[in-house]
JSON list of C-alpha atoms in Angstrom, two decimals:
[
{"chain": "A", "resi": 1, "resn": "MET", "atom": "CA", "xyz": [248.02, 25.50, 192.43]},
{"chain": "A", "resi": 2, "resn": "ALA", "atom": "CA", "xyz": [249.45, 22.57, 190.43]},
{"chain": "A", "resi": 3, "resn": "THR", "atom": "CA", "xyz": [248.71, 20.25, 193.36]},
{"chain": "A", "resi": 4, "resn": "ARG", "atom": "CA", "xyz": [244.99, 20.99, 193.22]},
{"chain": "A", "resi": 5, "resn": "ARG", "atom": "CA", "xyz": [244.55, 21.11, 189.45]},
{"chain": "A", "resi": 6, "resn": "ASP", "atom": "CA", "xyz": [244.04, 18.30, 186.96]},
{"chain": "A", "resi": 7, "resn": "PRO", "atom": "CA", "xyz": [247.27, 16.91, 185.41]},
{"chain": "A", "resi": 8, "resn": "SER", "atom": "CA", "xyz": [246.35, 18.69, 182.17]},
{"chain": "A", "resi": 9, "resn": "PHE", "atom": "CA", "xyz": [247.19, 22.00, 183.90]},
{"chain": "A", "resi": 10, "resn": "VAL", "atom": "CA", "xyz": [250.83, 20.96, 184.37]},
{"chain": "A", "resi": 11, "resn": "VAL", "atom": "CA", "xyz": [251.00, 19.26, 180.98]},
{"chain": "A", "resi": 12, "resn": "SER", "atom": "CA", "xyz": [249.84, 22.46, 179.27]},
{"chain": "A", "resi": 13, "resn": "GLN", "atom": "CA", "xyz": [253.08, 24.13, 180.37]},
{"chain": "A", "resi": 14, "resn": "TYR", "atom": "CA", "xyz": [255.01, 21.72, 178.13]},
{"chain": "A", "resi": 15, "resn": "ARG", "atom": "CA", "xyz": [252.71, 21.76, 175.12]},
{"chain": "A", "resi": 16, "resn": "GLY", "atom": "CA", "xyz": [252.51, 24.01, 172.09]},
{"chain": "A", "resi": 17, "resn": "ALA", "atom": "CA", "xyz": [249.75, 26.54, 171.68]},
{"chain": "A", "resi": 18, "resn": "ASP", "atom": "CA", "xyz": [247.68, 24.12, 169.58]},
{"chain": "A", "resi": 19, "resn": "PRO", "atom": "CA", "xyz": [248.81, 20.53, 170.28]},
{"chain": "A", "resi": 20, "resn": "ASP", "atom": "CA", "xyz": [247.54, 18.03, 167.69]},
{"chain": "A", "resi": 21, "resn": "THR", "atom": "CA", "xyz": [248.45, 14.86, 169.56]},
{"chain": "A", "resi": 22, "resn": "PRO", "atom": "CA", "xyz": [246.70, 14.15, 172.85]},
{"chain": "A", "resi": 23, "resn": "ILE", "atom": "CA", "xyz": [248.78, 13.03, 175.83]},
{"chain": "A", "resi": 24, "resn": "ASP", "atom": "CA", "xyz": [247.82, 9.78, 177.53]},
{"chain": "A", "resi": 25, "resn": "GLU", "atom": "CA", "xyz": [246.25, 10.27, 180.98]},
{"chain": "A", "resi": 26, "resn": "GLN", "atom": "CA", "xyz": [248.91, 8.10, 182.63]},
{"chain": "A", "resi": 27, "resn": "VAL", "atom": "CA", "xyz": [251.68, 10.16, 181.01]},
{"chain": "A", "resi": 28, "resn": "ALA", "atom": "CA", "xyz": [249.97, 13.35, 182.18]},
{"chain": "A", "resi": 29, "resn": "ALA", "atom": "CA", "xyz": [249.80, 11.99, 185.73]},
{"chain": "A", "resi": 30, "resn": "VAL", "atom": "CA", "xyz": [253.52, 11.15, 185.66]},
{"chain": "A", "resi": 31, "resn": "VAL", "atom": "CA", "xyz": [254.38, 14.62, 184.32]},
{"chain": "A", "resi": 32, "resn": "LYS", "atom": "CA", "xyz": [252.36, 16.23, 187.11]},
{"chain": "A", "resi": 33, "resn": "ALA", "atom": "CA", "xyz": [253.94, 14.01, 189.78]},
{"chain": "A", "resi": 34, "resn": "ASP", "atom": "CA", "xyz": [257.42, 14.74, 188.41]},
{"chain": "A", "resi": 35, "resn": "PHE", "atom": "CA", "xyz": [256.74, 18.49, 188.43]},
{"chain": "A", "resi": 36, "resn": "LEU", "atom": "CA", "xyz": [255.38, 18.42, 191.98]},
{"chain": "A", "resi": 37, "resn": "GLU", "atom": "CA", "xyz": [258.35, 16.37, 193.18]},
{"chain": "A", "resi": 38, "resn": "ALA", "atom": "CA", "xyz": [260.76, 18.85, 191.58]},
{"chain": "A", "resi": 39, "resn": "VAL", "atom": "CA", "xyz": [259.36, 21.71, 193.66]},
{"chain": "A", "resi": 40, "resn": "ALA", "atom": "CA", "xyz": [258.20, 19.77, 196.73]},
{"chain": "A", "resi": 41, "resn": "ASN", "atom": "CA", "xyz": [260.91, 20.81, 199.18]},
{"chain": "A", "resi": 42, "resn": "SER", "atom": "CA", "xyz": [262.25, 23.95, 197.55]},
{"chain": "A", "resi": 43, "resn": "ARG", "atom": "CA", "xyz": [261.94, 26.05, 194.42]},
{"chain": "A", "resi": 44, "resn": "GLN", "atom": "CA", "xyz": [265.67, 26.76, 194.56]},
{"chain": "A", "resi": 45, "resn": "GLY", "atom": "CA", "xyz": [266.56, 23.90, 192.20]},
{"chain": "A", "resi": 46, "resn": "VAL", "atom": "CA", "xyz": [264.23, 25.20, 189.52]},
{"chain": "A", "resi": 47, "resn": "VAL", "atom": "CA", "xyz": [265.51, 28.75, 189.96]},
{"chain": "A", "resi": 48, "resn": "THR", "atom": "CA", "xyz": [269.12, 27.52, 189.76]},
{"chain": "A", "resi": 49, "resn": "GLU", "atom": "CA", "xyz": [268.38, 25.50, 186.62]},
{"chain": "A", "resi": 50, "resn": "PHE", "atom": "CA", "xyz": [266.80, 28.48, 184.87]},
{"chain": "A", "resi": 51, "resn": "ARG", "atom": "CA", "xyz": [269.68, 30.71, 185.94]},
{"chain": "A", "resi": 52, "resn": "ASN", "atom": "CA", "xyz": [272.25, 28.20, 184.67]},
{"chain": "A", "resi": 53, "resn": "THR", "atom": "CA", "xyz": [270.59, 27.81, 181.28]},
{"chain": "A", "resi": 54, "resn": "ALA", "atom": "CA", "xyz": [270.48, 31.60, 180.86]},
{"chain": "A", "resi": 55, "resn": "THR", "atom": "CA", "xyz": [274.18, 32.18, 181.50]},
{"chain": "A", "resi": 56, "resn": "GLU", "atom": "CA", "xyz": [277.38, 31.37, 179.62]},
{"chain": "A", "resi": 57, "resn": "TRP", "atom": "CA", "xyz": [278.43, 27.76, 180.28]},
{"chain": "A", "resi": 58, "resn": "GLU", "atom": "CA", "xyz": [282.15, 28.22, 179.65]},
{"chain": "A", "resi": 59, "resn": "ILE", "atom": "CA", "xyz": [282.40, 24.86, 177.89]},
{"chain": "A", "resi": 60, "resn": "GLU", "atom": "CA", "xyz": [284.29, 24.35, 174.65]},
{"chain": "A", "resi": 61, "resn": "PHE", "atom": "CA", "xyz": [281.59, 22.32, 172.91]},
{"chain": "A", "resi": 62, "resn": "SER", "atom": "CA", "xyz": [283.73, 21.65, 169.83]},
{"chain": "A", "resi": 63, "resn": "ALA", "atom": "CA", "xyz": [286.21, 19.82, 172.09]},
{"chain": "A", "resi": 64, "resn": "LEU", "atom": "CA", "xyz": [283.65, 17.19, 173.10]},
{"chain": "A", "resi": 65, "resn": "ASP", "atom": "CA", "xyz": [284.63, 13.80, 171.72]},
{"chain": "A", "resi": 66, "resn": "VAL", "atom": "CA", "xyz": [281.54, 11.78, 172.47]},
{"chain": "A", "resi": 67, "resn": "PRO", "atom": "CA", "xyz": [278.59, 11.24, 170.16]},
{"chain": "A", "resi": 68, "resn": "ILE", "atom": "CA", "xyz": [275.78, 13.67, 170.91]},
{"chain": "A", "resi": 69, "resn": "VAL", "atom": "CA", "xyz": [272.20, 13.26, 169.74]},
{"chain": "A", "resi": 70, "resn": "ILE", "atom": "CA", "xyz": [269.70, 16.02, 170.39]},
{"chain": "A", "resi": 71, "resn": "TRP", "atom": "CA", "xyz": [265.99, 15.16, 170.19]},
{"chain": "A", "resi": 72, "resn": "HIS", "atom": "CA", "xyz": [263.81, 18.18, 169.58]},
{"chain": "A", "resi": 73, "resn": "GLY", "atom": "CA", "xyz": [260.33, 19.00, 168.35]},
{"chain": "A", "resi": 74, "resn": "ASP", "atom": "CA", "xyz": [259.81, 21.48, 165.56]},
{"chain": "A", "resi": 75, "resn": "ASN", "atom": "CA", "xyz": [256.81, 22.94, 167.43]},
{"chain": "A", "resi": 76, "resn": "ASP", "atom": "CA", "xyz": [258.54, 23.31, 170.80]},
{"chain": "A", "resi": 77, "resn": "THR", "atom": "CA", "xyz": [257.43, 26.64, 172.26]},
{"chain": "A", "resi": 78, "resn": "ASN", "atom": "CA", "xyz": [259.59, 26.22, 175.40]},
{"chain": "A", "resi": 79, "resn": "VAL", "atom": "CA", "xyz": [262.86, 25.93, 173.47]},
{"chain": "A", "resi": 80, "resn": "PRO", "atom": "CA", "xyz": [262.79, 27.17, 169.87]},
{"chain": "A", "resi": 81, "resn": "ILE", "atom": "CA", "xyz": [264.13, 24.76, 167.23]},
{"chain": "A", "resi": 82, "resn": "GLU", "atom": "CA", "xyz": [266.77, 27.33, 166.27]},
{"chain": "A", "resi": 83, "resn": "ASN", "atom": "CA", "xyz": [268.38, 26.91, 169.70]},
{"chain": "A", "resi": 84, "resn": "ALA", "atom": "CA", "xyz": [268.55, 23.14, 169.23]},
{"chain": "A", "resi": 85, "resn": "GLN", "atom": "CA", "xyz": [270.04, 23.58, 165.74]},
{"chain": "A", "resi": 86, "resn": "GLN", "atom": "CA", "xyz": [272.69, 25.95, 167.07]},
{"chain": "A", "resi": 87, "resn": "PHE", "atom": "CA", "xyz": [273.54, 23.57, 169.94]},
{"chain": "A", "resi": 88, "resn": "ALA", "atom": "CA", "xyz": [273.84, 20.65, 167.50]},
{"chain": "A", "resi": 89, "resn": "GLU", "atom": "CA", "xyz": [276.22, 22.68, 165.34]},
{"chain": "A", "resi": 90, "resn": "GLU", "atom": "CA", "xyz": [278.35, 23.76, 168.31]},
{"chain": "A", "resi": 91, "resn": "THR", "atom": "CA", "xyz": [278.65, 20.20, 169.61]},
{"chain": "A", "resi": 92, "resn": "ASN", "atom": "CA", "xyz": [278.97, 18.51, 166.21]},
{"chain": "A", "resi": 93, "resn": "GLY", "atom": "CA", "xyz": [275.91, 16.59, 167.33]},
{"chain": "A", "resi": 94, "resn": "ALA", "atom": "CA", "xyz": [273.12, 14.94, 165.42]},
{"chain": "A", "resi": 95, "resn": "LEU", "atom": "CA", "xyz": [269.74, 16.63, 165.59]},
{"chain": "A", "resi": 96, "resn": "ARG", "atom": "CA", "xyz": [266.66, 14.38, 165.48]},
{"chain": "A", "resi": 97, "resn": "VAL", "atom": "CA", "xyz": [263.59, 16.51, 164.86]},
{"chain": "A", "resi": 98, "resn": "THR", "atom": "CA", "xyz": [260.15, 15.27, 165.83]},
{"chain": "A", "resi": 99, "resn": "GLU", "atom": "CA", "xyz": [257.74, 16.57, 163.21]},
{"chain": "A", "resi": 100, "resn": "ASN", "atom": "CA", "xyz": [254.92, 18.57, 164.80]},
{"chain": "A", "resi": 101, "resn": "GLY", "atom": "CA", "xyz": [256.43, 17.74, 168.20]},
{"chain": "A", "resi": 102, "resn": "ASP", "atom": "CA", "xyz": [256.13, 20.10, 171.11]},
{"chain": "A", "resi": 103, "resn": "HIS", "atom": "CA", "xyz": [258.30, 20.00, 174.25]},
{"chain": "A", "resi": 104, "resn": "LEU", "atom": "CA", "xyz": [256.44, 17.11, 175.88]},
{"chain": "A", "resi": 105, "resn": "GLN", "atom": "CA", "xyz": [255.37, 15.15, 172.81]},
{"chain": "A", "resi": 106, "resn": "THR", "atom": "CA", "xyz": [258.99, 14.92, 171.65]},
{"chain": "A", "resi": 107, "resn": "LEU", "atom": "CA", "xyz": [259.94, 13.43, 175.01]},
{"chain": "A", "resi": 108, "resn": "VAL", "atom": "CA", "xyz": [257.08, 10.94, 174.93]},
{"chain": "A", "resi": 109, "resn": "GLU", "atom": "CA", "xyz": [257.87, 9.87, 171.36]},
{"chain": "A", "resi": 110, "resn": "SER", "atom": "CA", "xyz": [261.67, 9.72, 171.67]},
{"chain": "A", "resi": 111, "resn": "VAL", "atom": "CA", "xyz": [262.13, 7.91, 175.00]},
{"chain": "A", "resi": 112, "resn": "PRO", "atom": "CA", "xyz": [261.25, 4.43, 173.69]},
{"chain": "A", "resi": 113, "resn": "THR", "atom": "CA", "xyz": [263.73, 4.79, 170.81]},
{"chain": "A", "resi": 114, "resn": "ILE", "atom": "CA", "xyz": [266.44, 6.13, 173.10]},
{"chain": "A", "resi": 115, "resn": "CYS", "atom": "CA", "xyz": [265.91, 3.34, 175.65]},
{"chain": "A", "resi": 116, "resn": "GLU", "atom": "CA", "xyz": [265.97, 0.73, 172.89]},
{"chain": "A", "resi": 117, "resn": "ALA", "atom": "CA", "xyz": [269.24, 2.14, 171.56]},
{"chain": "A", "resi": 118, "resn": "TRP", "atom": "CA", "xyz": [270.76, 1.93, 175.04]},
{"chain": "A", "resi": 119, "resn": "GLY", "atom": "CA", "xyz": [269.38, -1.56, 175.68]},
{"chain": "A", "resi": 120, "resn": "LYS", "atom": "CA", "xyz": [267.07, -0.46, 178.49]}
]
């Protein structure tokens, strides 16, 4: 179904119920292409990813000794902000919250800053 629909169909899966900020058409096309590529040959990767995120990871997060920065939108309906806050606490990480950001908008807004920080 995603193959035949406009990119906005796929994008809507990553947006909040009432997104304030429109997504650029080129970004929407990339999101759709990325989604279609992820499930092109098999759905098994997506199923495995969901299964892995829903089970215990058996990692001692407090033992991590690398800087961790978590970028998260306060209007993310895919992953509630409380989950990001808990993960930041468990990893002693920094939480950067995108105000009014949903799942996709946070990605779009944070990538340039992240790439600049890494010299990319």
